[in-house]
Amino acid sequence: MILLLLNKPFRVLSQFSPHEGKTTLADFIDLPDVYPAGRLDFDSEGLLLLTDDGRLQARITHPANKLPKTYLVQVEGEPGSGAIARLAQGVVIAGRRTRPAAARLVGQPEWLWSREPPIRYRKTVPTAWLELVLSEGQNRQVRRMTAAVGHPALRLVRTRVGPWTLADLQPGQWRRADPTQLAGF
């Protein structure tokens, strides 16, 4: 059984098959028969798990397992306590309330790599960083949640899935991981 941790770069598709000249996982991983366990949007960065085991893939991705996923999100504006409370309680997206999430303001991560192209700086619009921990994974959920509370996401980086973290992986780097770590979750 193989489990890989990849730091998916910005503007990379979470798939191996070619698509309209876009960069895909095949540009970083040359191992046969591994597939993403979950997805990260084209414009999102960070931890993506890949495996060759269907049961492990289902255990990681199935919503019933409620595996926590941690995200750092740079948002437009400075969310107040009301916006943070709404994120923590869950917000309504497409007529459905999301599960409650752990949400808090954090400082800009010093360890975070620069992004190309960088986020557009606007002198009159401040930005802030949030840490969100979700136990579900609806399509574009983090972006939709922050927008719902009035603070659109400018940059989104997943840092943890269950017991696995990015640690010191740089964009495009990957390493093997121990799948038995999932037993504690």
CSV table of C-alpha atoms in Angstrom, one decimal:
chain,number,residue,atom,x,y,z
A,1,MET,CA,0.0,0.0,0.0
A,2,ILE,CA,1.4,3.4,-1.0
A,3,LEU,CA,0.5,6.7,0.6
A,4,LEU,CA,2.1,9.9,-0.7
A,5,LEU,CA,1.9,13.4,0.6
A,6,LEU,CA,2.3,16.1,-2.1
A,7,ASN,CA,2.5,19.8,-1.7
A,8,LYS,CA,0.3,20.7,-4.6
A,9,PRO,CA,1.4,24.0,-6.2
A,10,PHE,CA,-0.9,26.8,-7.2
A,11,ARG,CA,-2.5,26.3,-10.6
A,12,VAL,CA,-2.0,22.6,-10.8
A,13,LEU,CA,-5.0,20.3,-11.5
A,14,SER,CA,-5.6,17.5,-9.0
A,15,GLN,CA,-5.5,14.8,-11.7
A,16,PHE,CA,-3.0,12.9,-13.8
A,17,SER,CA,-4.6,13.0,-17.2
A,18,PRO,CA,-3.7,16.0,-19.5
A,19,HIS,CA,-6.2,18.8,-19.7
A,20,GLU,CA,-5.9,21.7,-22.2
A,21,GLY,CA,-2.2,22.3,-21.6
A,22,LYS,CA,-2.5,22.8,-17.8
A,23,THR,CA,-0.1,21.5,-15.3
A,24,THR,CA,-1.2,18.2,-13.6
A,25,LEU,CA,0.0,15.8,-11.0
A,26,ALA,CA,1.8,13.9,-13.7
A,27,ASP,CA,4.3,16.8,-13.8
A,28,PHE,CA,5.4,16.0,-10.2
A,29,ILE,CA,4.7,12.3,-9.6
A,30,ASP,CA,5.9,9.5,-11.8
A,31,LEU,CA,4.6,6.5,-9.9
A,32,PRO,CA,2.0,4.1,-11.5
A,33,ASP,CA,-1.5,3.5,-10.1
A,34,VAL,CA,-1.6,6.2,-7.4
A,35,TYR,CA,-4.6,8.5,-7.3
A,36,PRO,CA,-5.7,11.5,-5.3
A,37,ALA,CA,-7.6,10.9,-2.1
A,38,GLY,CA,-9.6,14.0,-2.3
A,39,ARG,CA,-9.0,17.1,-4.3
A,40,LEU,CA,-7.7,20.6,-4.2
A,41,ASP,CA,-9.0,23.3,-6.6
A,42,PHE,CA,-6.7,24.5,-9.4
A,43,ASP,CA,-6.2,27.8,-7.5
A,44,SER,CA,-5.6,26.1,-4.1
A,45,GLU,CA,-2.3,24.9,-2.7
A,46,GLY,CA,-1.0,22.5,-0.1
A,47,LEU,CA,-1.4,19.0,1.1
A,48,LEU,CA,-2.8,16.5,-1.3
A,49,LEU,CA,-2.8,12.8,-0.4
A,50,LEU,CA,-2.4,10.1,-3.1
A,51,THR,CA,-2.7,6.3,-2.7
A,52,ASP,CA,-2.9,3.1,-4.7
A,53,ASP,CA,-5.4,1.6,-2.2
A,54,GLY,CA,-9.1,2.1,-2.8
A,55,ARG,CA,-10.1,1.4,0.8
A,56,LEU,CA,-7.6,3.9,2.2
A,57,GLN,CA,-8.8,6.4,-0.4
A,58,ALA,CA,-12.4,5.9,0.7
A,59,ARG,CA,-11.4,6.1,4.4
A,60,ILE,CA,-9.7,9.5,3.8
A,61,THR,CA,-12.4,11.0,1.6
A,62,HIS,CA,-15.8,9.7,2.8
A,63,PRO,CA,-17.8,12.4,4.7
A,64,ALA,CA,-19.0,9.8,7.2
A,65,ASN,CA,-15.5,9.5,8.6
A,66,LYS,CA,-15.2,13.2,9.3
A,67,LEU,CA,-11.5,13.3,8.9
A,68,PRO,CA,-10.4,16.8,9.9
A,69,LYS,CA,-8.7,19.0,7.2
A,70,THR,CA,-6.9,22.2,8.2
A,71,TYR,CA,-6.6,25.2,5.9
A,72,LEU,CA,-4.9,28.6,6.1
A,73,VAL,CA,-6.9,31.2,4.2
A,74,GLN,CA,-5.8,34.7,3.3
A,75,VAL,CA,-9.1,36.7,3.1
A,76,GLU,CA,-10.1,40.1,2.0
A,77,GLY,CA,-10.8,42.4,4.9
A,78,GLU,CA,-10.4,41.8,8.6
A,79,PRO,CA,-13.0,39.3,9.9
A,80,GLY,CA,-14.5,40.3,13.3
A,81,SER,CA,-15.7,38.0,16.0
A,82,GLY,CA,-19.1,37.8,14.3
A,83,ALA,CA,-17.7,36.4,11.1
A,84,ILE,CA,-15.5,34.0,13.0
A,85,ALA,CA,-18.5,32.8,15.0
A,86,ARG,CA,-20.5,32.3,11.9
A,87,LEU,CA,-17.7,30.2,10.3
A,88,ALA,CA,-17.5,28.1,13.6
A,89,GLN,CA,-21.3,27.5,13.6
A,90,GLY,CA,-21.4,26.6,9.9
A,91,VAL,CA,-22.8,28.7,7.1
A,92,VAL,CA,-25.5,28.0,4.6
A,93,ILE,CA,-24.1,27.2,1.1
A,94,ALA,CA,-26.5,26.4,-1.7
A,95,GLY,CA,-29.4,25.8,0.8
A,96,ARG,CA,-27.4,23.5,3.1
A,97,ARG,CA,-25.6,24.3,6.3
A,98,THR,CA,-22.0,23.3,6.6
A,99,ARG,CA,-20.8,21.3,9.6
A,100,PRO,CA,-19.4,23.5,12.4
A,101,ALA,CA,-15.7,24.3,11.9
A,102,ALA,CA,-12.9,25.4,14.1
A,103,ALA,CA,-12.1,28.9,13.0
A,104,ARG,CA,-9.7,31.5,14.3
A,105,LEU,CA,-7.6,34.5,13.1
A,106,VAL,CA,-3.9,33.8,12.8
A,107,GLY,CA,-0.9,35.8,11.8
A,108,GLN,CA,0.6,35.5,8.4
A,109,PRO,CA,2.6,32.3,8.4
A,110,GLU,CA,6.3,33.0,8.3
A,111,TRP,CA,7.1,29.6,6.8
A,112,LEU,CA,4.8,30.0,3.9
A,113,TRP,CA,6.4,30.1,0.4
A,114,SER,CA,5.8,33.0,-2.0
A,115,ARG,CA,3.2,32.4,-4.7
A,116,GLU,CA,3.6,33.2,-8.4
A,117,PRO,CA,1.8,35.3,-9.3
A,118,PRO,CA,1.4,36.9,-5.9
A,119,ILE,CA,-1.9,38.1,-4.4
A,120,ARG,CA,-2.7,41.5,-5.7
A,121,TYR,CA,-1.9,44.1,-3.1
A,122,ARG,CA,-4.5,46.9,-2.6
A,123,LYS,CA,-3.5,49.8,-0.4
A,124,THR,CA,-7.0,50.4,0.8
A,125,VAL,CA,-8.1,46.8,1.4
A,126,PRO,CA,-6.5,45.0,4.2
A,127,THR,CA,-6.1,41.2,4.3
A,128,ALA,CA,-6.1,38.7,7.2
A,129,TRP,CA,-5.3,35.1,7.7
A,130,LEU,CA,-7.7,32.5,9.1
A,131,GLU,CA,-7.2,28.9,10.1
A,132,LEU,CA,-10.2,26.7,9.4
A,133,VAL,CA,-10.5,23.1,10.4
A,134,LEU,CA,-13.3,21.3,8.5
A,135,SER,CA,-14.7,17.7,8.8
A,136,GLU,CA,-16.3,17.7,5.4
A,137,GLY,CA,-15.4,18.6,1.9
A,138,GLN,CA,-18.0,20.2,-0.2
A,139,ASN,CA,-17.0,21.6,-3.6
A,140,ARG,CA,-15.0,24.8,-3.0
A,141,GLN,CA,-16.3,24.9,0.6
A,142,VAL,CA,-13.7,27.0,2.2
A,143,ARG,CA,-13.9,29.7,-0.5
A,144,ARG,CA,-17.7,29.6,-0.3
A,145,MET,CA,-17.7,29.8,3.5
A,146,THR,CA,-15.4,32.8,3.7
A,147,ALA,CA,-17.4,34.6,1.0
A,148,ALA,CA,-20.6,33.9,2.8
A,149,VAL,CA,-19.3,35.8,5.8
A,150,GLY,CA,-18.2,38.7,3.7
A,151,HIS,CA,-14.5,37.9,3.4
A,152,PRO,CA,-13.6,36.3,0.0
A,153,ALA,CA,-10.6,34.0,0.0
A,154,LEU,CA,-7.5,35.4,-1.8
A,155,ARG,CA,-5.2,32.4,-1.1
A,156,LEU,CA,-6.0,29.0,0.2
A,157,VAL,CA,-3.4,26.5,1.6
A,158,ARG,CA,-4.3,23.1,3.0
A,159,THR,CA,-1.8,22.2,5.8
A,160,ARG,CA,-3.2,19.0,7.3
A,161,VAL,CA,-5.4,16.1,6.5
A,162,GLY,CA,-6.0,13.9,9.6
A,163,PRO,CA,-2.6,13.0,11.1
A,164,TRP,CA,-0.6,14.1,8.1
A,165,THR,CA,0.9,17.5,7.6
A,166,LEU,CA,2.8,19.5,5.0
A,167,ALA,CA,5.8,19.7,7.4
A,168,ASP,CA,8.7,21.0,5.3
A,169,LEU,CA,7.5,20.0,1.8
A,170,GLN,CA,7.9,22.8,-0.7
A,171,PRO,CA,5.5,23.2,-3.7
A,172,GLY,CA,5.8,20.2,-6.0
A,173,GLN,CA,7.7,18.1,-3.5
A,174,TRP,CA,6.3,14.8,-2.2
A,175,ARG,CA,7.2,12.1,0.3
A,176,ARG,CA,5.9,8.7,1.3
A,177,ALA,CA,3.8,8.5,4.5
A,178,ASP,CA,2.7,5.8,6.9
A,179,PRO,CA,-1.0,4.9,6.2
A,180,THR,CA,-1.3,3.2,9.6
A,181,GLN,CA,-1.3,6.7,11.2
A,182,LEU,CA,-4.9,6.9,10.2
A,183,ALA,CA,-5.8,4.3,12.9
A,184,GLY,CA,-6.0,7.0,15.6
A,185,PHE,CA,-8.5,9.1,13.7
